[in-house]
Every structure is written in C-alpha cells, then in structure tokens.
PDB file of C-alpha atoms in Angstrom:
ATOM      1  CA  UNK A 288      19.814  46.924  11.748  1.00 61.00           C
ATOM      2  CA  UNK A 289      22.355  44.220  11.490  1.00 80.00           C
ATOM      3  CA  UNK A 290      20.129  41.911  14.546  1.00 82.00           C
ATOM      4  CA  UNK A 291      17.420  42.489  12.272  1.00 82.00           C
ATOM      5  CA  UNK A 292      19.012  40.968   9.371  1.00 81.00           C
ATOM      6  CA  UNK A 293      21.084  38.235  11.512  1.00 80.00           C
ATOM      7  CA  UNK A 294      17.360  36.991  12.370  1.00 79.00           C
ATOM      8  CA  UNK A 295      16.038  37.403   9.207  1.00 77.00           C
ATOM      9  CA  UNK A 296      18.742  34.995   7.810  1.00 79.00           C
ATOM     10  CA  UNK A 297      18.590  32.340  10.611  1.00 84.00           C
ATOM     11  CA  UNK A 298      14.770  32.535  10.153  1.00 77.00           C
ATOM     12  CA  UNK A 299      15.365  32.304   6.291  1.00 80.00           C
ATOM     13  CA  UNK A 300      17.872  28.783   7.051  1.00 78.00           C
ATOM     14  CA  UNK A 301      15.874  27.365   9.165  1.00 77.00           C
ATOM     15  CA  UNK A 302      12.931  27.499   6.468  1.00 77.00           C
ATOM     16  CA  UNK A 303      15.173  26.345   4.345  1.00 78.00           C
ATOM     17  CA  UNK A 304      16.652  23.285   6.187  1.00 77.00           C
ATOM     18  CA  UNK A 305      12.786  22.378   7.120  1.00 78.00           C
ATOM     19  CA  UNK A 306      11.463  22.703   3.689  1.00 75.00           C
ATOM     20  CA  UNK A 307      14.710  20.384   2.301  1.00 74.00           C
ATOM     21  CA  UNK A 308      13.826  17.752   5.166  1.00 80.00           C
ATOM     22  CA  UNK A 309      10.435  17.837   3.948  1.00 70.00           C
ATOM     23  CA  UNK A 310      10.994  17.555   0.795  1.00 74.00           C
ATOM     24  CA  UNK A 311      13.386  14.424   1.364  1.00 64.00           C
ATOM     25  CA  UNK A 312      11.123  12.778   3.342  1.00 59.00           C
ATOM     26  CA  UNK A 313       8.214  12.863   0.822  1.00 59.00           C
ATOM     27  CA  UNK A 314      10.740  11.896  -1.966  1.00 55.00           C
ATOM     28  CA  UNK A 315      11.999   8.237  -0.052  1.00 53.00           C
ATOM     29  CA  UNK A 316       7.902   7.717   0.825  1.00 52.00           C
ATOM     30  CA  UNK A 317       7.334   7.729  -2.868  1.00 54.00           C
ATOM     31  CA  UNK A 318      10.405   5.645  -3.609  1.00 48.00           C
ATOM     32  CA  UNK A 319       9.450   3.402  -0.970  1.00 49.00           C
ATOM     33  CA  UNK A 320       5.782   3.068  -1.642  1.00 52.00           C
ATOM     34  CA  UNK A 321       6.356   2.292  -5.315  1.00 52.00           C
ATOM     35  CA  UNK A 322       8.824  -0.365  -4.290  1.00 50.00           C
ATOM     36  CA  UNK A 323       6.093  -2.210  -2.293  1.00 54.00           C
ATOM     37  CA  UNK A 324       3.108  -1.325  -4.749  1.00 56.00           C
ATOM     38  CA  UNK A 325       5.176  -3.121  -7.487  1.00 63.00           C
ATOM     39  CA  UNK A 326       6.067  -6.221  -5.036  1.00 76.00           C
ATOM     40  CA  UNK A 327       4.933  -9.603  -6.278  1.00 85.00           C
ATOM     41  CA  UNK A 328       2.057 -10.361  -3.844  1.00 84.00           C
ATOM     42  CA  UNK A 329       0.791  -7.248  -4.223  1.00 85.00           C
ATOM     43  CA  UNK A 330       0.577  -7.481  -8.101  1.00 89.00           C
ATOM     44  CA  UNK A 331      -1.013 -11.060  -7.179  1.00 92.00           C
ATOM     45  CA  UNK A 332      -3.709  -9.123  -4.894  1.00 92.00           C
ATOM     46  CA  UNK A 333      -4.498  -6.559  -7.243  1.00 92.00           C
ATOM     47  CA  UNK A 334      -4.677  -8.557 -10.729  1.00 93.00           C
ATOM     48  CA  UNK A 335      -6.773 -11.046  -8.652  1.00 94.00           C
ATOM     49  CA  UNK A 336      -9.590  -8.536  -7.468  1.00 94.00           C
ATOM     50  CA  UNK A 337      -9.450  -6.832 -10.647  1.00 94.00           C
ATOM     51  CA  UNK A 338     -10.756  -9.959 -12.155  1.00 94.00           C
ATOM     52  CA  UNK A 339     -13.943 -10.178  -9.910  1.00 95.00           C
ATOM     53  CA  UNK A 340     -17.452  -9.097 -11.881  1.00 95.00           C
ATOM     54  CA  UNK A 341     -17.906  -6.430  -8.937  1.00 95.00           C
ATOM     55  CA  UNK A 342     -15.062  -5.236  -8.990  1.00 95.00           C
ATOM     56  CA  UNK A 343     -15.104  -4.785 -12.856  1.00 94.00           C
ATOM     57  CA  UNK A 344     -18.223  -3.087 -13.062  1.00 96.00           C
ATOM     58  CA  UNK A 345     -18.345  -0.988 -10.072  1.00 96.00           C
ATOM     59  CA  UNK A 346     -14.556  -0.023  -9.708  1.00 96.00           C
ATOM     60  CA  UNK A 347     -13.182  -0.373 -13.146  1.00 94.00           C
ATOM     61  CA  UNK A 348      -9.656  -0.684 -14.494  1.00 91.00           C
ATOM     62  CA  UNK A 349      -6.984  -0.106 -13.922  1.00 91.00           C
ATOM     63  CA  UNK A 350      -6.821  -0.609  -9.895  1.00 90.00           C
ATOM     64  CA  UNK A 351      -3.611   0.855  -8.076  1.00 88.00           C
ATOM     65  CA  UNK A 352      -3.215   0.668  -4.831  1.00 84.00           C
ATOM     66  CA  UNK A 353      -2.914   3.652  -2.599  1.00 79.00           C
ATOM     67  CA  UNK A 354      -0.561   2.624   0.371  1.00 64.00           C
ATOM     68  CA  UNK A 355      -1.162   6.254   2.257  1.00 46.00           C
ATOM     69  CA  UNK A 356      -4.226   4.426   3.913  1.00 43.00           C
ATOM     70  CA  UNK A 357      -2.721   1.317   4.385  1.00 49.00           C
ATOM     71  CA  UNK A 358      -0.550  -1.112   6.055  1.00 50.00           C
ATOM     72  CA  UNK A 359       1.890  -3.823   4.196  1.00 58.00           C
ATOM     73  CA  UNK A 360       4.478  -6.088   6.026  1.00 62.00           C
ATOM     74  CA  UNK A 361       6.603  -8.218   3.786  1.00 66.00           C
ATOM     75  CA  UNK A 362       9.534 -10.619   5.065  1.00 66.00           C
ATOM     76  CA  UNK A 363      11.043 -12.710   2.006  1.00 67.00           C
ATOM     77  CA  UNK A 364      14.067 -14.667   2.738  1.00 73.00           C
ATOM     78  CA  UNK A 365      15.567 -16.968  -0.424  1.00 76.00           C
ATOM     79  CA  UNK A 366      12.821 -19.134  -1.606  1.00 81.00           C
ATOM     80  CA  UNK A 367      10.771 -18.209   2.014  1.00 83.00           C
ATOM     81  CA  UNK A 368       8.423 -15.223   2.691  1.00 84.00           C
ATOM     82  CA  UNK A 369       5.094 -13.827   3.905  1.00 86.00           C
ATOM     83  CA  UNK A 370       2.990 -10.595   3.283  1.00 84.00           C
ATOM     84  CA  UNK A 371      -0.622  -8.797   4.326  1.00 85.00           C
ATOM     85  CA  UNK A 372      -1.431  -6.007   3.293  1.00 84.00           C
ATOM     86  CA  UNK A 373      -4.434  -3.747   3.969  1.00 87.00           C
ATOM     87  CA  UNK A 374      -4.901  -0.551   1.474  1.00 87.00           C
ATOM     88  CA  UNK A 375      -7.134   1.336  -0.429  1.00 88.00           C
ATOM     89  CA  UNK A 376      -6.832   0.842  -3.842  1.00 91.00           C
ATOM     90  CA  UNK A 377      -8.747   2.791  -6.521  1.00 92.00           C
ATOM     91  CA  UNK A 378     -10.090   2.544  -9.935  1.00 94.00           C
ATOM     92  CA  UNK A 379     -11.605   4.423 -13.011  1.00 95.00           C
ATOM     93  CA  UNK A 380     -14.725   4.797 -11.426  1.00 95.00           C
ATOM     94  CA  UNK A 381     -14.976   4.016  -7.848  1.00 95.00           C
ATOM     95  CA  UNK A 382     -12.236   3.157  -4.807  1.00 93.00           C
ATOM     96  CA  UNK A 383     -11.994  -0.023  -2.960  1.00 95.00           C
ATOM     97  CA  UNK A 384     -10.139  -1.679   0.087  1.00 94.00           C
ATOM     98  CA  UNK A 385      -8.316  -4.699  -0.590  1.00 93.00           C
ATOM     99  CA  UNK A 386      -7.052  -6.834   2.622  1.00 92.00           C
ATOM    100  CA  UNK A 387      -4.622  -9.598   1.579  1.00 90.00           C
ATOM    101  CA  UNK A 388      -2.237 -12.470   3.265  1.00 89.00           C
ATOM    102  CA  UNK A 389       0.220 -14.457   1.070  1.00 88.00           C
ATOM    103  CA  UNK A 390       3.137 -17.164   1.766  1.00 88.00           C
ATOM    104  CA  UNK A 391       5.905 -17.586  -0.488  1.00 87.00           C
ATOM    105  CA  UNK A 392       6.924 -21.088  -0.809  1.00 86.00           C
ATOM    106  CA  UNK A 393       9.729 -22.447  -2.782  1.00 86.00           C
ATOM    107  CA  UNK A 394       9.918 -18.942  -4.542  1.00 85.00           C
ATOM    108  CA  UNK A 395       6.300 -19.007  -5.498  1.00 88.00           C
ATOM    109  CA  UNK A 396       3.862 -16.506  -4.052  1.00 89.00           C
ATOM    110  CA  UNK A 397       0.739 -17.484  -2.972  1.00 91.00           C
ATOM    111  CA  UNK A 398      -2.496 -15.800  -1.884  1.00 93.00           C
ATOM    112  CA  UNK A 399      -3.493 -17.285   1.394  1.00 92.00           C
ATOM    113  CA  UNK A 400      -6.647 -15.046   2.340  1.00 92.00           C
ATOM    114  CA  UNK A 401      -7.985 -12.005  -0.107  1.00 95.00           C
ATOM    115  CA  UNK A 402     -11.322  -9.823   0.640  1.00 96.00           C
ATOM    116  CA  UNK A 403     -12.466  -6.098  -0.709  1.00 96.00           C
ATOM    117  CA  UNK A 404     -14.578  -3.844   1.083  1.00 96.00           C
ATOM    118  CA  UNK A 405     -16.501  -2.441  -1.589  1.00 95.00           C
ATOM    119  CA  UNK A 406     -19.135   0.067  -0.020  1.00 94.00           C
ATOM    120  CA  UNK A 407     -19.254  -0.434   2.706  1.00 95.00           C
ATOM    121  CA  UNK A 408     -19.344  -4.171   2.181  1.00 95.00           C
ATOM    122  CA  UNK A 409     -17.211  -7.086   2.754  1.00 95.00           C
ATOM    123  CA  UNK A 410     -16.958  -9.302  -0.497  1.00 96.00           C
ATOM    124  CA  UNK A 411     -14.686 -12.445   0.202  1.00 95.00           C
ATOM    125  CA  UNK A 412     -12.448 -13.883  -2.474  1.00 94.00           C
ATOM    126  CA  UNK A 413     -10.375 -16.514  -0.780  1.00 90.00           C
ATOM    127  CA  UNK A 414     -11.442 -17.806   2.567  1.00 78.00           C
ATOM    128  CA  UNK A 415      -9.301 -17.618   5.635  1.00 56.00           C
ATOM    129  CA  UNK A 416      -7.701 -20.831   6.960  1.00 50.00           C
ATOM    130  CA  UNK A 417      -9.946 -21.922   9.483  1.00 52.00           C
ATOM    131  CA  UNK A 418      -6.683 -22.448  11.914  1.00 48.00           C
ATOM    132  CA  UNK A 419      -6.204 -18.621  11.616  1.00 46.00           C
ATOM    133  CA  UNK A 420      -6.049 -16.617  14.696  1.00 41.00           C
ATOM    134  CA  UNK A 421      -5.748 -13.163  12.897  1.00 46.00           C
ATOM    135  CA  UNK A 422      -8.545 -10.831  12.312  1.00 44.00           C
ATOM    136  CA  UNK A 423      -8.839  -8.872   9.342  1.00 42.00           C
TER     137      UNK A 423
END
C-alpha cells in the first residue's frame, strides 16, 4: 500500500514539475515575442504594408504580426543595427506574410527590402538592392 502511494506521489511531482516547466516556457515566449513584435522595424514593416490598397481591402486593419510562423533576427548596437524578419501577420479579414530587411543608421531605422505574400502571391513594396546576395 505504501509503494503504491510512494509512486503515486512521484508520478503526481513529476506532473507537476513538467506542467510548471511548461508553463514557464510558454510565459518567456510570450514575453519575448511581444518584445520583438513591438520593436521599431517591425512597427516600420507593419504600418508600411498596412498602408498598401491590397492590403487594405483584402486583409484589413489592424495587422499584428504572428511570430509563431516566423523568423526575426535583430542586432542594434548604439546608433548601429540590422533586422529581417519573415512572419505571418494577420488582419480583420484575411492573413498575410510579410518578409522585411532594415538597417539602422545613425539611430534611424530604415526599411531596406519589404514584400507580402498575399495568396499565394508575391506583392513587392520596396525592391531589393540589386548587390544583394540573400534570397527571400
């Protein structure tokens, strides 16, 4: 009787300690992912494809991005920084892809390439440098 009840409570911590871990870990994703979400390229991304006619009408306001499906690197030093990001972003009506690249110079941010994938289809805002090696 007691083994039964040793295992029942070692079951019943380990649960416990798993669920706790889990728990944690979704907790600083969420911190995390709201940090970046709220960063200033990506509010220069976002505000600048929520502008576009397309976008507008087959989208609609407000557009959040959704970083579960995406990628974002940012290194900012001082006055000094890049980002890209790649996410799926949605709207009131519809959900779209947004793929951006952005410099910061002399503590200005600035978009350097920005596209959506809207159906299925690639609409490009800002061209890529031709010099550009990457492939978005």
């Amino acid at each position: 009787m007691k083994t039964r009840n040793l295992v029942a409570l070692i079951l019943g911590a380990c649960f416990a300690g798993l669920a706790a871990i889990g728990i944690g870990g979704f907790v600083l994703f969420k911190t995390v992912s709201g940090m970046i979400a709220q960063s200033e390229p990506v509010t220069l991304a976002l505000a600048t494809v929520s502008r576009e006619p397309l976008v507008v009408d087959r989208v609609g306001p407000p557009l959040t991005a959704r970083l579960l499906g995406g990628t974002i690197t940012i290194r900012s030093s001082g006055s000094a920084g890049h980002a890209e990001m790649d996410s799926d972003c949605v709207g009131s009506k519809n959900h779209v892809r947004v793929i951006m690249s952005a410099d910061k110079v002399d503590g200005v941010w600035r978009l350097d390439r920005l596209a959506y994938v809207l159906d299925g289809e690639r609409h490009e805002v800002l061209p890529a440098p031709r010099d550009s090696l990457r492939s978005f």
